[in-house]
Rosetta silent file (secondary structure, phi, psi, omega in degrees, C-alpha in Angstrom):
SEQUENCE: XXXXXXXXXXXXXXXXXXXXXXXXXXXXXXXXXXXXXXXXXXXXXXXXXXXXXXXXXXXXXXXXXXXXXXXXXXXXXXXXXXXXXXXXXXXXXXXXXXXXXXXXXXXXXXXXXXXXXXXXXXXXXXXXXXXXXXXXXXXXXXXXXX
SCORE:     score description
SCORE:     0.000 S_00000001
   1 L     0.000  140.590  175.764   -8.485   17.041   48.567 S_00000001
   2 E   -91.650  132.801 -179.611   -7.937   16.970   44.793 S_00000001
   3 E  -129.140  126.446  171.114   -4.837   15.127   43.624 S_00000001
   4 E   -74.798  139.804 -179.143   -3.543   14.931   40.060 S_00000001
   5 E  -136.441  137.053  172.660   -2.470   11.377   39.211 S_00000001
   6 E   -53.077  124.280 -176.727   -0.652    9.949   36.197 S_00000001
   7 H   -57.137  -33.722 -179.095   -3.488    8.394   34.217 S_00000001
   8 H   -62.897  -30.052  179.269   -1.421    5.244   33.592 S_00000001
   9 H   -70.125  -21.555  179.305   -1.358    4.605   37.363 S_00000001
  10 H   -93.884    7.814  176.020   -5.160    4.526   37.317 S_00000001
  11 L    95.606    4.933  178.135   -5.174    1.837   34.620 S_00000001
  12 L   -76.985  131.851 -179.245   -5.542    4.074   31.551 S_00000001
  13 L   -79.988   78.712 -178.048   -3.659    2.652   28.562 S_00000001
  14 L  -127.304    5.066  177.548   -1.619    5.773   27.801 S_00000001
  15 L   -65.320  162.987 -179.792    1.971    4.591   28.312 S_00000001
  16 L   -54.914  -32.836 -177.589    4.394    4.843   25.402 S_00000001
  17 L   -90.275    6.995  178.672    3.951    1.091   24.758 S_00000001
  18 L    87.274   -3.874  179.854    0.145    1.322   24.744 S_00000001
  19 L   -98.188 -162.393  177.912   -0.188   -0.259   28.190 S_00000001
  20 L  -135.504  175.451  178.541   -0.682    1.103   31.691 S_00000001
  21 L  -126.969   46.667 -175.817    1.067    1.032   35.051 S_00000001
  22 L   -43.081  128.983 -176.543   -1.980    0.350   37.224 S_00000001
  23 L  -130.035  114.057 -176.072   -1.059    0.986   40.868 S_00000001
  24 H   -61.819  -35.153  178.937   -3.403   -0.162   43.617 S_00000001
  25 H   -64.306  -40.078  177.285   -1.994    2.319   46.140 S_00000001
  26 H   -66.073  -43.900 -178.603   -2.761    5.214   43.810 S_00000001
  27 H   -63.279  -37.634  179.787   -6.239    3.844   43.072 S_00000001
  28 H   -62.353  -21.933  179.121   -6.998    3.448   46.801 S_00000001
  29 H   -61.896  -19.063  178.181   -6.514    7.211   47.199 S_00000001
  30 H   -60.980  -22.388 -179.500   -9.994    7.529   45.630 S_00000001
  31 H   -70.341  -26.548 -176.213  -11.411    6.529   49.021 S_00000001
  32 L  -120.928  -17.948 -175.710  -10.136    9.714   50.649 S_00000001
  33 L  -134.227  159.019  173.591   -9.311   12.115   47.812 S_00000001
  34 E   -90.417  118.656 -177.095  -10.678   13.227   44.460 S_00000001
  35 E   -95.119  133.801  178.611   -8.271   11.986   41.790 S_00000001
  36 E  -115.749  107.759 -177.263   -7.789   13.942   38.567 S_00000001
  37 E   -72.777  145.374  176.422   -6.091   11.823   35.878 S_00000001
  38 E  -149.698  140.032  170.132   -3.505   13.386   33.580 S_00000001
  39 L  -124.444   99.881 -177.877   -1.100   12.089   30.952 S_00000001
  40 H   -58.397  -32.430 -177.615    1.302   14.907   30.116 S_00000001
  41 H   -69.570  -44.597  175.285    2.675   13.069   27.096 S_00000001
  42 H   -66.507  -40.322  179.290   -0.744   12.643   25.479 S_00000001
  43 H   -62.401  -27.384  178.124   -1.681   16.195   26.525 S_00000001
  44 L   -80.886   -2.484  176.683    1.448   17.368   24.725 S_00000001
  45 L   102.008    5.656  179.724    0.159   15.830   21.495 S_00000001
  46 L   -83.363  142.246  179.632    2.015   12.517   21.448 S_00000001
  47 L   -79.180  166.362  171.727    0.117    9.426   20.251 S_00000001
  48 L  -124.860  125.404   -3.934   -0.302    6.148   22.103 S_00000001
  49 L   -73.210  169.870 -179.258    1.592    3.995   21.441 S_00000001
  50 L  -150.047  159.392  177.816    4.687    6.094   20.708 S_00000001
  51 L   -62.742  144.147  176.205    8.442    5.553   20.520 S_00000001
  52 L   -64.619  148.717  178.728   10.169    5.591   23.912 S_00000001
  53 E  -131.327  158.683  173.257   12.010    8.798   24.753 S_00000001
  54 E  -141.829  159.901  176.475   14.624    9.870   27.271 S_00000001
  55 E   -84.250  127.007  179.439   16.087   13.178   28.359 S_00000001
  56 E  -110.342  124.853  175.978   19.522   13.749   26.832 S_00000001
  57 L    98.806   13.688  178.711   21.886   16.229   28.457 S_00000001
  58 L   149.625 -144.049  179.039   20.386   16.463   31.945 S_00000001
  59 L  -128.689 -167.490 -177.391   16.977   16.214   33.579 S_00000001
  60 H   -58.900  -35.628  176.556   13.614   17.973   33.418 S_00000001
  61 H   -62.734  -39.586  178.138   14.994   21.138   34.988 S_00000001
  62 H   -67.105  -35.444  175.556   17.613   21.282   32.248 S_00000001
  63 H   -63.775  -46.350  179.214   14.881   20.824   29.625 S_00000001
  64 H   -59.848  -33.190 -178.632   12.910   23.710   31.165 S_00000001
  65 L   -88.758    2.494  178.646   16.074   25.831   31.072 S_00000001
  66 L    77.069   17.397 -177.320   16.793   24.926   27.422 S_00000001
  67 L  -101.963   -9.802 -179.080   19.952   22.958   28.290 S_00000001
  68 L  -140.533  164.696 -179.104   18.680   19.426   27.532 S_00000001
  69 E  -129.032  158.787  173.340   16.322   17.762   25.055 S_00000001
  70 E  -107.013  118.884 -174.069   13.785   14.949   25.072 S_00000001
  71 E  -135.304  158.071  172.840   14.509   12.602   22.182 S_00000001
  72 E   -80.721  169.446  177.500   13.640    9.175   20.803 S_00000001
  73 L   -60.840  -27.028  178.296   16.302    6.494   20.434 S_00000001
  74 L   -84.464    0.950  176.389   16.406    7.489   16.751 S_00000001
  75 L    92.119    5.677  179.752   17.207   11.089   17.651 S_00000001
  76 L   -74.771  126.813 -176.135   13.793   12.635   16.954 S_00000001
  77 E   -78.945  120.810  178.485   13.302   15.703   19.164 S_00000001
  78 L  -117.255   17.986 -175.643   10.101   15.592   21.248 S_00000001
  79 H   -57.261  -45.983 -175.791   11.064   18.416   23.619 S_00000001
  80 H   -62.693  -38.484  178.471    8.254   20.762   22.579 S_00000001
  81 H   -64.438  -38.435  179.204    5.603   18.078   23.137 S_00000001
  82 H   -69.831  -37.522  176.513    6.980   17.411   26.628 S_00000001
  83 H   -66.578  -41.968  178.422    7.001   21.119   27.474 S_00000001
  84 H   -62.250  -43.577  179.563    3.426   21.504   26.203 S_00000001
  85 H   -65.322  -38.247  177.953    2.300   18.497   28.275 S_00000001
  86 H   -64.843  -43.019  177.916    4.041   19.834   31.384 S_00000001
  87 H   -62.902  -38.083  177.306    2.329   23.210   30.975 S_00000001
  88 H   -62.774  -46.370 -179.538   -1.015   21.420   30.588 S_00000001
  89 H   -61.582  -41.075  178.121   -0.453   19.422   33.795 S_00000001
  90 H   -63.456  -46.496  179.874    0.476   22.595   35.676 S_00000001
  91 H   -62.330  -39.857  178.501   -2.594   24.456   34.410 S_00000001
  92 H   -64.884  -45.734  178.519   -4.810   21.492   35.340 S_00000001
  93 H   -59.355  -45.898 -178.403   -3.323   21.263   38.837 S_00000001
  94 H   -66.300  -41.136 -178.766   -3.777   24.990   39.367 S_00000001
  95 H   -68.787  -27.996  179.973   -7.341   25.050   38.004 S_00000001
  96 H   -91.216   -7.095 -177.702   -8.311   22.109   40.235 S_00000001
  97 L    72.303   24.648 -179.484   -6.583   23.519   43.312 S_00000001
  98 L   -80.626  125.253  177.615   -4.367   20.433   43.526 S_00000001
  99 L  -106.523    2.682 -179.168   -1.320   20.983   45.720 S_00000001
 100 E  -142.729  141.334  175.148   -0.136   17.376   45.404 S_00000001
 101 E  -132.072  149.838  174.891    0.362   15.054   42.446 S_00000001
 102 E  -115.553  117.083 -174.057    1.153   11.348   42.194 S_00000001
 103 E  -123.611  159.304 -177.190    3.262   10.608   39.132 S_00000001
 104 E   -71.937  126.633 -179.703    4.840    7.570   37.462 S_00000001
 105 L   -61.356  148.917  170.338    8.400    6.870   38.542 S_00000001
 106 E    70.908   -6.912 -177.272   11.341    7.048   36.116 S_00000001
 107 L   -69.514  145.637  176.884    9.314    8.644   33.306 S_00000001
 108 L   -67.579  -16.734  173.661   10.916   11.456   31.259 S_00000001
 109 L  -101.091  -43.802 -170.006    7.827   13.530   32.004 S_00000001
 110 L  -105.845   -7.859 -178.071    6.683   12.266   35.412 S_00000001
 111 L   -56.437  141.227 -178.781    9.794   10.810   37.046 S_00000001
 112 L  -130.389  107.742  178.371   10.569   12.200   40.483 S_00000001
 113 L    93.476  -28.795 -179.225   14.093   11.820   41.852 S_00000001
 114 E  -146.121  130.509  175.620   15.169    9.199   39.315 S_00000001
 115 E  -139.515  169.087  175.643   14.989    9.111   35.516 S_00000001
 116 E   -75.254  151.705 -167.727   16.751    7.258   32.704 S_00000001
 117 L   -82.754   -1.175  178.618   20.073    8.776   31.635 S_00000001
 118 L    94.354    0.594 -179.624   19.374    9.375   27.931 S_00000001
 119 L   -98.289   -4.607 -178.137   21.470    6.461   26.653 S_00000001
 120 L    57.803   32.367 -179.550   18.503    4.064   26.256 S_00000001
 121 L  -109.104    1.291 -177.169   20.524    1.473   28.179 S_00000001
 122 L    84.268    6.661 -179.657   18.241    1.261   31.233 S_00000001
 123 L   -80.211  131.309 -179.976   20.703    3.267   33.329 S_00000001
 124 E   -99.836  147.735  175.081   19.101    5.475   35.978 S_00000001
 125 E  -132.788  164.532  173.736   20.357    8.844   37.214 S_00000001
 126 E   -73.274  138.026  178.416   19.187   11.314   39.828 S_00000001
 127 L   154.626  172.081  179.768   16.803   13.884   38.428 S_00000001
 128 L  -116.054  154.020  172.209   13.211   14.780   37.660 S_00000001
 129 L   -73.480  174.129 -174.689   11.108   14.506   34.523 S_00000001
 130 H   -63.896  -48.516 -179.635    9.898   17.610   32.697 S_00000001
 131 H   -64.272  -45.214  179.029    6.408   17.746   34.248 S_00000001
 132 H   -57.677  -46.226 -178.986    7.719   17.020   37.734 S_00000001
 133 H   -59.850  -43.507 -178.872   10.318   19.781   37.436 S_00000001
 134 H   -67.253  -42.569  179.401    7.705   22.333   36.320 S_00000001
 135 H   -62.576  -44.712  179.454    5.239   21.373   39.052 S_00000001
 136 H   -61.639  -37.885  178.564    7.925   21.578   41.739 S_00000001
 137 H   -61.914  -22.714  179.986    8.950   25.023   40.482 S_00000001
 138 L  -104.056   17.838  172.618    5.388   26.113   41.197 S_00000001
 139 L    77.821   17.859 -179.984    5.319   24.709   44.711 S_00000001
 140 L   -94.704  130.224  179.963    3.316   21.574   44.003 S_00000001
 141 E   -72.325  132.917  179.104    4.285   18.464   45.958 S_00000001
 142 E  -115.773  126.861  175.618    5.161   15.479   43.756 S_00000001
 143 E  -111.543  130.883 -178.821    4.891   11.898   45.001 S_00000001
 144 E  -102.603  141.199  177.255    6.460    9.203   42.828 S_00000001
 145 E  -148.888  148.928  173.392    5.161    5.677   42.523 S_00000001
 146 L   -85.910    0.000    0.000    5.701    2.673   40.303 S_00000001
């Protein structure tokens, strides 16, 4: 089975801070599945490293519906880059026949079930990131991992 995986979980240095979130459980999936790495934020045109961002005004579903934005702590709007990256991840999943993805927890693009609240205070709220929300809308199972 082909599974899309956040590239940072596979040890790729694509996180906002230039590092990765290498996850041995995700990497072990290579023994049974074909893993397809993706970084929606880089795919959306954002550089690495980049300023941290959070969703302000809701979660990824609200961003998809035009009710919330993805912004830096300085107020710079990165919503379009996040939407572009989410569309890329969806197209990649569909082209690869992936019905399951493993994404990085708490991320404004990849978070599943829990994301930061938009105050840049480290406070978590219930909700999904932009990519997760789009994938779920298209019937793709999302598994979250740190």
